[in-house]
Short mmCIF file of C-alpha atoms and ligand atoms in Angstrom, two decimals:
data_model
loop_
_atom_site.label_atom_id
_atom_site.label_comp_id
_atom_site.label_asym_id
_atom_site.label_seq_id
_atom_site.Cartn_x
_atom_site.Cartn_y
_atom_site.Cartn_z
CA MET H 1 17.53 2.53 20.90
CA GLU H 2 18.84 5.16 18.48
CA THR H 3 17.39 4.89 14.98
CA GLU H 4 20.03 5.59 12.35
CA ILE H 5 19.24 6.68 8.78
CA LEU H 6 21.87 5.75 6.19
CA ASP H 7 22.03 6.31 2.43
CA GLY H 8 20.85 3.00 0.95
CA TYR H 9 22.86 3.57 -2.21
CA GLU H 10 26.10 3.20 -0.18
CA MET H 11 27.18 -0.45 -0.24
CA GLU H 12 28.48 -0.20 3.35
CA ALA H 13 25.01 0.79 4.53
CA VAL H 14 23.47 -2.23 2.84
CA GLU H 15 26.15 -4.46 4.38
CA LYS H 16 25.41 -3.03 7.80
CA ALA H 17 21.69 -3.65 7.32
CA ALA H 18 22.33 -7.25 6.23
CA ALA H 19 24.57 -7.81 9.26
CA ILE H 20 21.85 -6.55 11.61
CA MET H 21 19.34 -8.88 9.98
CA LYS H 22 21.70 -11.86 10.13
CA SER H 23 22.08 -11.35 13.85
CA GLY H 24 18.29 -11.44 14.32
CA GLY H 25 17.44 -7.74 13.96
CA ILE H 26 14.96 -5.79 11.81
CA VAL H 27 15.67 -2.97 9.37
CA ALA H 28 13.55 -0.58 7.25
CA PHE H 29 14.39 -0.35 3.55
CA PRO H 30 12.96 1.30 0.41
CA THR H 31 11.07 -0.48 -2.33
CA GLU H 32 9.44 0.99 -5.44
CA THR H 33 6.01 0.80 -3.74
CA VAL H 34 6.46 1.84 -0.09
CA TYR H 35 9.15 1.35 2.57
CA GLY H 36 9.28 -2.12 4.15
CA LEU H 37 10.26 -3.29 7.64
CA GLY H 38 12.24 -6.46 7.10
CA ALA H 39 13.57 -9.53 8.88
CA ILE H 40 15.16 -12.66 7.43
CA ALA H 41 12.10 -14.67 6.38
CA THR H 42 13.22 -17.94 7.98
CA ASP H 43 14.00 -16.32 11.36
CA ALA H 44 10.72 -16.61 13.29
CA ALA H 45 12.02 -14.72 16.33
CA ALA H 46 13.12 -11.75 14.18
CA VAL H 47 9.81 -11.77 12.31
CA LYS H 48 7.99 -11.46 15.64
CA LYS H 49 9.95 -8.25 16.32
CA ILE H 50 8.34 -6.72 13.21
CA PHE H 51 4.86 -7.30 14.62
CA GLU H 52 5.91 -5.75 17.95
CA ALA H 53 7.52 -2.66 16.41
CA LYS H 54 4.50 -1.93 14.19
CA GLY H 55 1.85 -2.95 16.70
CA ARG H 56 0.55 -5.29 13.98
CA PRO H 57 -2.07 -7.96 14.76
CA GLY H 58 -0.46 -11.43 14.60
CA ASP H 59 -3.13 -12.77 12.21
CA ASN H 60 -2.02 -10.51 9.36
CA PRO H 61 0.59 -12.33 7.20
CA LEU H 62 3.71 -10.76 5.64
CA ILE H 63 5.01 -10.69 2.08
CA VAL H 64 8.36 -12.43 1.43
CA HIS H 65 10.67 -10.40 -0.82
CA ILE H 66 13.10 -12.15 -3.16
CA ALA H 67 15.86 -11.02 -5.54
CA ASN H 68 15.71 -13.88 -8.07
CA THR H 69 13.27 -16.66 -8.93
CA ASP H 70 15.65 -19.32 -7.53
CA MET H 71 14.78 -17.99 -4.08
CA MET H 72 11.16 -19.09 -4.66
CA LYS H 73 11.96 -22.80 -4.60
CA ASP H 74 12.47 -22.92 -0.84
CA LEU H 75 9.41 -20.82 -0.13
CA ILE H 76 6.66 -22.60 -2.06
CA ASP H 77 5.28 -26.12 -2.03
CA GLY H 78 5.98 -27.88 -5.34
CA ASP H 79 6.91 -26.35 -8.68
CA ILE H 80 6.19 -22.78 -9.74
CA PRO H 81 2.74 -22.92 -11.40
CA LEU H 82 2.51 -21.94 -15.09
CA ASP H 83 0.49 -18.74 -14.44
CA ALA H 84 2.99 -17.63 -11.78
CA ASN H 85 5.83 -18.20 -14.22
CA LEU H 86 4.18 -16.10 -16.91
CA LEU H 87 3.42 -13.32 -14.43
CA CYS H 88 6.90 -13.16 -12.96
CA GLU H 89 8.41 -13.01 -16.44
CA GLU H 90 6.15 -10.08 -17.27
CA PHE H 91 5.99 -8.11 -14.02
CA TRP H 92 9.01 -8.95 -11.84
CA PRO H 93 10.85 -7.15 -10.54
CA GLY H 94 7.81 -4.99 -9.81
CA PRO H 95 4.74 -4.26 -7.67
CA LEU H 96 3.04 -7.68 -7.82
CA SER H 97 2.81 -10.10 -4.86
CA MET H 98 1.69 -13.63 -5.68
CA ILE H 99 0.02 -15.92 -3.16
CA LEU H 100 1.09 -19.54 -3.61
CA PRO H 101 1.03 -22.74 -1.51
CA ARG H 102 3.80 -22.38 1.06
CA SER H 103 6.68 -24.67 1.95
CA ARG H 104 7.19 -25.75 5.57
CA LYS H 105 10.45 -23.75 5.61
CA VAL H 106 8.43 -20.53 5.89
CA PRO H 107 7.65 -20.01 9.57
CA ASP H 108 4.05 -19.61 10.79
CA ALA H 109 5.00 -16.15 12.08
CA VAL H 110 5.32 -15.00 8.44
CA THR H 111 2.13 -16.57 7.06
CA ALA H 112 0.04 -16.10 10.23
CA GLY H 113 -0.48 -19.87 10.11
CA LEU H 114 -2.07 -19.85 6.60
CA ASN H 115 -1.02 -22.60 4.20
CA THR H 116 -0.09 -20.01 1.57
CA VAL H 117 2.68 -17.43 1.27
CA ALA H 118 2.78 -14.09 -0.59
CA ILE H 119 5.98 -13.50 -2.59
CA ARG H 120 7.29 -10.55 -4.57
CA MET H 121 10.46 -9.30 -6.23
CA PRO H 122 10.71 -5.53 -5.72
CA SER H 123 12.21 -3.36 -8.48
CA ASN H 124 14.33 -1.12 -6.26
CA THR H 125 18.12 -1.41 -6.36
CA VAL H 126 18.59 -0.92 -2.62
CA ALA H 127 15.97 -3.58 -1.82
CA LEU H 128 17.45 -6.05 -4.29
CA GLU H 129 21.01 -5.55 -2.98
CA LEU H 130 19.79 -6.05 0.58
CA ILE H 131 17.94 -9.26 -0.31
CA LYS H 132 21.00 -10.58 -2.17
CA ALA H 133 23.12 -9.92 0.91
CA ALA H 134 20.66 -11.22 3.54
CA GLY H 135 18.45 -13.78 1.74
CA PRO H 136 14.64 -13.68 1.37
CA ILE H 137 13.18 -10.92 3.55
CA ALA H 138 9.72 -10.95 5.16
CA ALA H 139 8.43 -7.38 5.31
CA PRO H 140 5.21 -5.45 5.77
CA SER H 141 5.04 -1.72 5.12
CA ALA H 142 7.25 0.15 7.63
CA ASN H 143 4.49 2.25 9.25
CA SER H 144 2.92 1.90 12.68
CA SER H 145 -0.15 -0.28 12.20
CA GLY H 146 -3.13 1.76 10.95
CA ARG H 147 -1.08 4.75 9.67
CA PRO H 148 -0.61 5.41 5.95
CA SER H 149 2.28 3.40 4.47
CA PRO H 150 5.58 5.32 4.41
CA THR H 151 6.91 6.59 1.10
CA THR H 152 10.00 8.36 2.48
CA ALA H 153 12.62 7.47 5.11
CA LYS H 154 11.32 10.41 7.16
CA HIS H 155 7.82 8.85 7.33
CA VAL H 156 9.39 5.65 8.69
CA PHE H 157 11.42 7.64 11.21
CA ASN H 158 8.32 9.50 12.41
CA ASP H 159 6.51 6.22 13.09
CA LEU H 160 9.30 3.93 14.32
CA ASN H 161 12.02 6.15 15.79
CA GLY H 162 13.55 4.38 18.79
CA GLN H 163 12.08 1.00 17.88
CA ILE H 164 14.39 -0.09 15.07
CA PRO H 165 18.16 0.32 14.69
CA LEU H 166 18.40 1.35 11.01
CA ILE H 167 16.50 2.87 8.09
CA LEU H 168 18.06 2.63 4.62
CA ASP H 169 17.15 5.84 2.78
CA GLY H 170 16.36 5.36 -0.90
CA GLY H 171 14.47 8.62 -1.49
CA SER H 172 10.76 8.81 -2.38
CA CYS H 173 9.03 5.66 -3.59
CA ARG H 174 8.22 5.62 -7.30
CA VAL H 175 4.79 3.93 -7.15
CA GLY H 176 3.66 5.15 -3.72
CA LEU H 177 0.92 2.55 -3.17
CA GLU H 178 1.57 -1.00 -1.96
CA SER H 179 1.88 -3.91 -4.38
CA THR H 180 -1.00 -5.75 -6.01
CA VAL H 181 -1.76 -8.91 -3.98
CA LEU H 182 -2.88 -11.70 -6.32
CA ASP H 183 -4.18 -15.03 -5.03
CA LEU H 184 -3.04 -17.75 -7.44
CA THR H 185 -4.44 -20.61 -5.35
CA CYS H 186 -8.00 -20.06 -6.64
CA THR H 187 -9.55 -20.22 -10.12
CA PRO H 188 -9.65 -17.73 -11.68
CA PRO H 189 -6.83 -15.94 -9.83
CA ARG H 190 -8.12 -13.10 -7.71
CA VAL H 191 -6.79 -9.64 -6.83
CA LEU H 192 -7.17 -9.25 -3.07
CA ARG H 193 -5.48 -5.84 -2.96
CA PRO H 194 -5.12 -3.69 -6.10
CA GLY H 195 -1.77 -2.00 -6.75
CA GLY H 196 0.71 -0.91 -9.40
CA VAL H 197 0.14 -4.00 -11.58
CA THR H 198 -3.50 -3.69 -12.65
CA PRO H 199 -6.13 -6.45 -13.04
CA GLU H 200 -6.34 -5.47 -16.72
CA GLN H 201 -2.58 -6.11 -17.17
CA ILE H 202 -2.79 -9.43 -15.31
CA ALA H 203 -5.72 -10.64 -17.43
CA GLU H 204 -3.73 -9.84 -20.56
CA VAL H 205 -1.01 -12.29 -19.47
CA ILE H 206 -3.01 -15.16 -17.95
CA GLY H 207 -6.39 -14.70 -19.65
CA GLU H 208 -8.59 -14.20 -16.62
CA CYS H 209 -8.47 -12.44 -13.28
CA GLU H 210 -11.14 -11.45 -10.75
CA VAL H 211 -11.13 -8.55 -8.33
CA ASP H 212 -12.25 -9.36 -4.80
CA GLY H 213 -15.56 -7.70 -3.92
CA SER H 214 -14.17 -6.13 -0.77
CA VAL H 215 -11.80 -3.86 -2.72
CA LEU H 216 -14.24 -0.97 -3.06
CA ARG H 217 -16.58 -1.49 -0.12
CA PRO H 218 -16.34 -2.30 3.58
CA LEU H 219 -16.59 -5.95 4.68
CA GLY H 220 -20.15 -7.04 5.43
CA GLU H 221 -21.13 -8.35 8.84
CA GLY H 222 -19.80 -11.88 9.34
CA GLU H 223 -17.81 -11.69 6.08
CA THR H 224 -14.18 -12.88 6.41
CA ALA H 225 -11.36 -11.12 4.60
CA ARG H 226 -9.49 -13.32 2.11
CA SER H 227 -6.54 -11.04 2.64
CA PRO H 228 -6.45 -10.58 6.41
CA GLY H 229 -4.96 -7.07 6.09
CA MET H 230 -8.11 -5.81 4.37
CA LYS H 231 -10.21 -6.12 7.50
CA TYR H 232 -8.26 -3.56 9.49
CA ARG H 233 -8.88 0.18 9.57
CA HIS H 234 -6.12 1.67 7.49
CA TYR H 235 -4.64 4.83 6.11
CA ALA H 236 -7.07 6.90 8.13
CA PRO H 237 -5.88 10.32 9.27
CA GLY H 238 -7.27 11.80 12.48
CA GLY H 239 -9.77 14.00 10.59
CA ASN H 240 -12.95 12.89 8.78
CA VAL H 241 -12.33 12.01 5.14
CA THR H 242 -15.07 12.49 2.52
CA ILE H 243 -14.63 11.43 -1.11
CA VAL H 244 -16.54 13.53 -3.62
CA LYS H 245 -16.99 12.01 -7.06
CA GLY H 246 -18.64 13.25 -10.21
CA SER H 247 -17.97 15.36 -13.28
CA ARG H 248 -15.21 17.92 -12.74
CA LYS H 249 -17.18 21.12 -12.17
CA ARG H 250 -20.00 19.57 -10.14
CA MET H 251 -17.47 17.71 -8.03
CA ALA H 252 -15.51 20.89 -7.29
CA SER H 253 -18.65 22.84 -6.52
CA LYS H 254 -19.85 20.12 -4.11
CA VAL H 255 -16.44 20.09 -2.42
CA CYS H 256 -16.64 23.87 -1.97
CA THR H 257 -20.16 23.64 -0.47
CA LEU H 258 -19.14 20.94 2.00
CA TYR H 259 -15.89 22.72 2.85
CA ASP H 260 -17.60 26.07 3.48
CA ALA H 261 -20.31 24.49 5.66
CA ALA H 262 -17.70 22.71 7.80
CA ALA H 263 -15.47 25.79 7.99
CA LYS H 264 -18.47 27.84 9.13
CA ASN H 265 -18.84 25.35 11.98
CA GLY H 266 -15.28 26.11 13.01
CA LYS H 267 -13.70 22.97 11.51
CA LYS H 268 -10.20 23.03 10.09
CA CYS H 269 -10.69 21.90 6.48
CA ALA H 270 -8.48 20.78 3.60
CA ILE H 271 -8.96 19.54 0.05
CA LEU H 272 -6.93 16.87 -1.76
CA ALA H 273 -7.12 17.66 -5.45
CA ALA H 274 -5.56 17.09 -8.86
CA SER H 275 -3.18 19.96 -9.56
CA GLY H 276 -5.15 20.96 -12.66
CA ASN H 277 -8.22 21.60 -10.50
CA ARG H 278 -6.50 24.06 -8.13
CA SER H 279 -8.21 27.11 -9.61
CA LEU H 280 -11.66 25.65 -8.90
CA TYR H 281 -11.15 26.02 -5.14
CA GLY H 282 -10.34 29.72 -4.78
CA ASP H 283 -8.46 30.52 -1.59
CA ARG H 284 -9.48 27.33 0.25
CA LYS H 285 -6.70 25.12 1.66
CA VAL H 286 -5.69 22.65 -1.06
CA ARG H 287 -3.02 19.93 -1.11
CA MET H 288 -2.33 19.25 -4.77
CA LEU H 289 -1.50 15.67 -5.69
CA GLY H 290 -0.31 15.96 -9.28
CA ASN H 291 -1.55 15.84 -12.83
CA ASN H 292 -2.25 12.19 -13.46
CA ILE H 293 -3.13 9.04 -11.58
CA GLN H 294 0.55 7.96 -11.31
CA GLU H 295 1.48 11.23 -9.60
CA GLN H 296 -1.64 11.20 -7.43
CA SER H 297 -0.87 7.64 -6.28
CA ARG H 298 2.73 8.59 -5.48
CA GLU H 299 1.61 11.55 -3.35
CA LEU H 300 -1.49 10.18 -1.59
CA PHE H 301 0.08 8.72 1.56
CA ALA H 302 2.39 11.71 2.11
CA ALA H 303 -0.65 14.00 1.75
CA LEU H 304 -2.69 11.98 4.26
CA ARG H 305 0.20 12.25 6.74
CA GLU H 306 0.36 16.01 6.16
CA MET H 307 -3.35 16.24 7.02
CA ASP H 308 -2.47 14.97 10.49
CA ASP H 309 0.51 17.32 10.77
CA MET H 310 -1.73 20.31 10.06
CA GLY H 311 -4.52 19.02 12.30
CA ALA H 312 -7.15 18.91 9.52
CA GLU H 313 -10.57 17.94 10.90
CA GLU H 314 -12.53 17.69 7.64
CA ILE H 315 -10.73 16.44 4.53
CA PHE H 316 -12.46 16.49 1.14
CA CYS H 317 -10.89 14.38 -1.60
CA GLU H 318 -11.64 14.28 -5.30
CA GLY H 319 -12.65 10.80 -6.41
CA THR H 320 -11.39 9.29 -9.63
CA GLU H 321 -12.46 6.44 -11.90
CA ALA H 322 -11.80 3.08 -10.20
CA LYS H 323 -10.10 1.39 -13.10
CA GLU H 324 -6.49 0.47 -13.86
CA LEU H 325 -4.24 2.27 -11.31
CA GLY H 326 -7.32 4.27 -10.26
CA LEU H 327 -8.68 1.08 -8.68
CA ALA H 328 -5.74 0.94 -6.23
CA TYR H 329 -6.02 4.67 -5.59
CA MET H 330 -9.76 4.49 -4.83
CA ASN H 331 -9.24 1.40 -2.66
CA ARG H 332 -6.76 3.26 -0.40
CA LEU H 333 -8.74 6.48 -0.43
CA GLY H 334 -11.95 4.55 0.24
CA ARG H 335 -10.45 2.92 3.29
CA ALA H 336 -9.07 6.24 4.55
CA ALA H 337 -12.63 7.59 4.21
CA SER H 338 -14.31 4.48 5.67
CA PHE H 339 -15.93 4.41 2.20
CA HIS H 340 -17.79 7.68 2.79
CA VAL H 341 -18.50 8.84 -0.78
CA VAL H 342 -20.69 11.75 -1.97
CA ASP H 343 -21.82 11.71 -5.60
CA ALA H 344 -21.93 15.29 -6.91
CA ASP H 345 -23.81 14.26 -10.05
CA GLU H 346 -26.73 12.87 -8.08
CA ARG H 347 -29.31 15.62 -7.58
CA GLU H 348 -31.19 15.70 -4.36
CA GLY H 349 -34.65 14.19 -4.67
CA LYS H 350 -33.76 12.79 -8.08
CA ARG H 351 -35.82 9.68 -8.97
CA GLN H 352 -34.72 6.80 -11.18
O1 TXA Q 401 4.25 -3.14 -1.73
C1 TXA Q 401 4.11 -3.88 -0.77
O2 TXA Q 401 3.44 -4.93 -0.85
C2 TXA Q 401 4.80 -3.49 0.55
C3 TXA Q 401 6.31 -3.51 0.30
C4 TXA Q 401 7.08 -3.31 1.58
O3 TXA Q 401 6.68 -4.68 -0.34
N1 TXA Q 401 4.42 -4.40 1.57
C5 TXA Q 401 3.19 -4.39 2.15
O4 TXA Q 401 3.02 -5.32 3.14
O5 TXA Q 401 2.32 -3.63 1.82
P1 TXA Q 401 1.79 -5.30 4.15
O6 TXA Q 401 2.13 -6.33 5.14
O7 TXA Q 401 1.58 -3.95 4.64
O8 TXA Q 401 0.60 -5.83 3.31
C6 TXA Q 401 0.55 -7.19 2.90
C7 TXA Q 401 -0.85 -7.56 2.52
C8 TXA Q 401 -1.77 -7.63 3.72
O9 TXA Q 401 -3.04 -7.14 3.35
C9 TXA Q 401 -1.81 -9.13 4.01
O10 TXA Q 401 -3.00 -9.51 4.67
C10 TXA Q 401 -1.72 -9.71 2.61
O11 TXA Q 401 -0.82 -8.87 1.93
N2 TXA Q 401 -1.16 -11.08 2.61
C11 TXA Q 401 0.12 -11.46 2.87
N3 TXA Q 401 0.24 -12.81 2.82
C12 TXA Q 401 -0.98 -13.29 2.50
C13 TXA Q 401 -1.51 -14.61 2.30
N4 TXA Q 401 -0.75 -15.69 2.40
N5 TXA Q 401 -2.84 -14.71 1.98
C14 TXA Q 401 -3.63 -13.60 1.85
N6 TXA Q 401 -3.17 -12.34 2.04
C15 TXA Q 401 -1.88 -12.18 2.36
MG1 MG Q 402 0.76 -2.28 5.41
#
């Protein structure tokens, strides 16, 4: 199969994508977070094609994307709960997925047999036009399973060329990290995956919100993931990733020490750093991510993909404070690093 890339801002391209979906096919499309790989949510056979193309385990449920709140009625069981109403007024369209009790109209293939469904309204024109033309769309990120999520049409092409008929190109994604996944079926509501809408913002609207313990650490033995996706190895490039945290100068100096030791052993090394810290690394190989957490989040997945392209064997990444958007950033980076973190402020042999 030839994979075509069309400009998503052309109405004809969106119509073509909708036609493919209506005849049971799958299509990649841009959202403000990452690119999605979509099928019509009520078409179980088409949804199964998504799992095949990505190589995704069947027990990992998909998010259903909608273009207006009317589309929710057929997807959830009962009325829209008060908290969900408040949150969608505040954050939709935008990077927030809400988990609610599901209606029987949503096939098991979408929810992986769970009795809940995750729903979100993306804030990307191309995505919204496509959903209006095709109806609610079930879509995971459009990467091969385990790879970093795609933030450009080219990333999707590199992973799925030959497996899908069409990619709608909408340029680079504005947020760059996947949506916040919020479980509204428990009290208090709980963030299972942090994203562009922060726990702090959610708590401001509905009063209370917890963050699942597994967000910044690996799952313990025998522990089950509340969000099935969190149990899989993710975002990991081929090389070893080490996060170095600490105050700016100590962090940079630790990165340099680790880098030089690995380079001396013949390893191909690279550093992922804030642009403002470039000068701290001399002539070492640095991929700059930007000047603030928004820019760093937008660039992270592209940078991790570049690490594979250049064959980096040891990758040293600056850590950042795990709050607000930094929580989502450190969650993704932590998983890319299998939570291998070095604290540059901790002196060797230091006692409490
Ligand atoms: O920003 C995003 O969310 C992107 C764009 C395309 O919308 N989508 C995305 O989908 O990241 P995916 O499939 O890569 O991640 C969905 C996450 C997974 O961790 C999955 O386990 C979780 O949401 N999830 C989906 N439905 C769920 C449910 N009913 N209960 C618990 N977790 C759920
Ligand atoms: Mg994904």
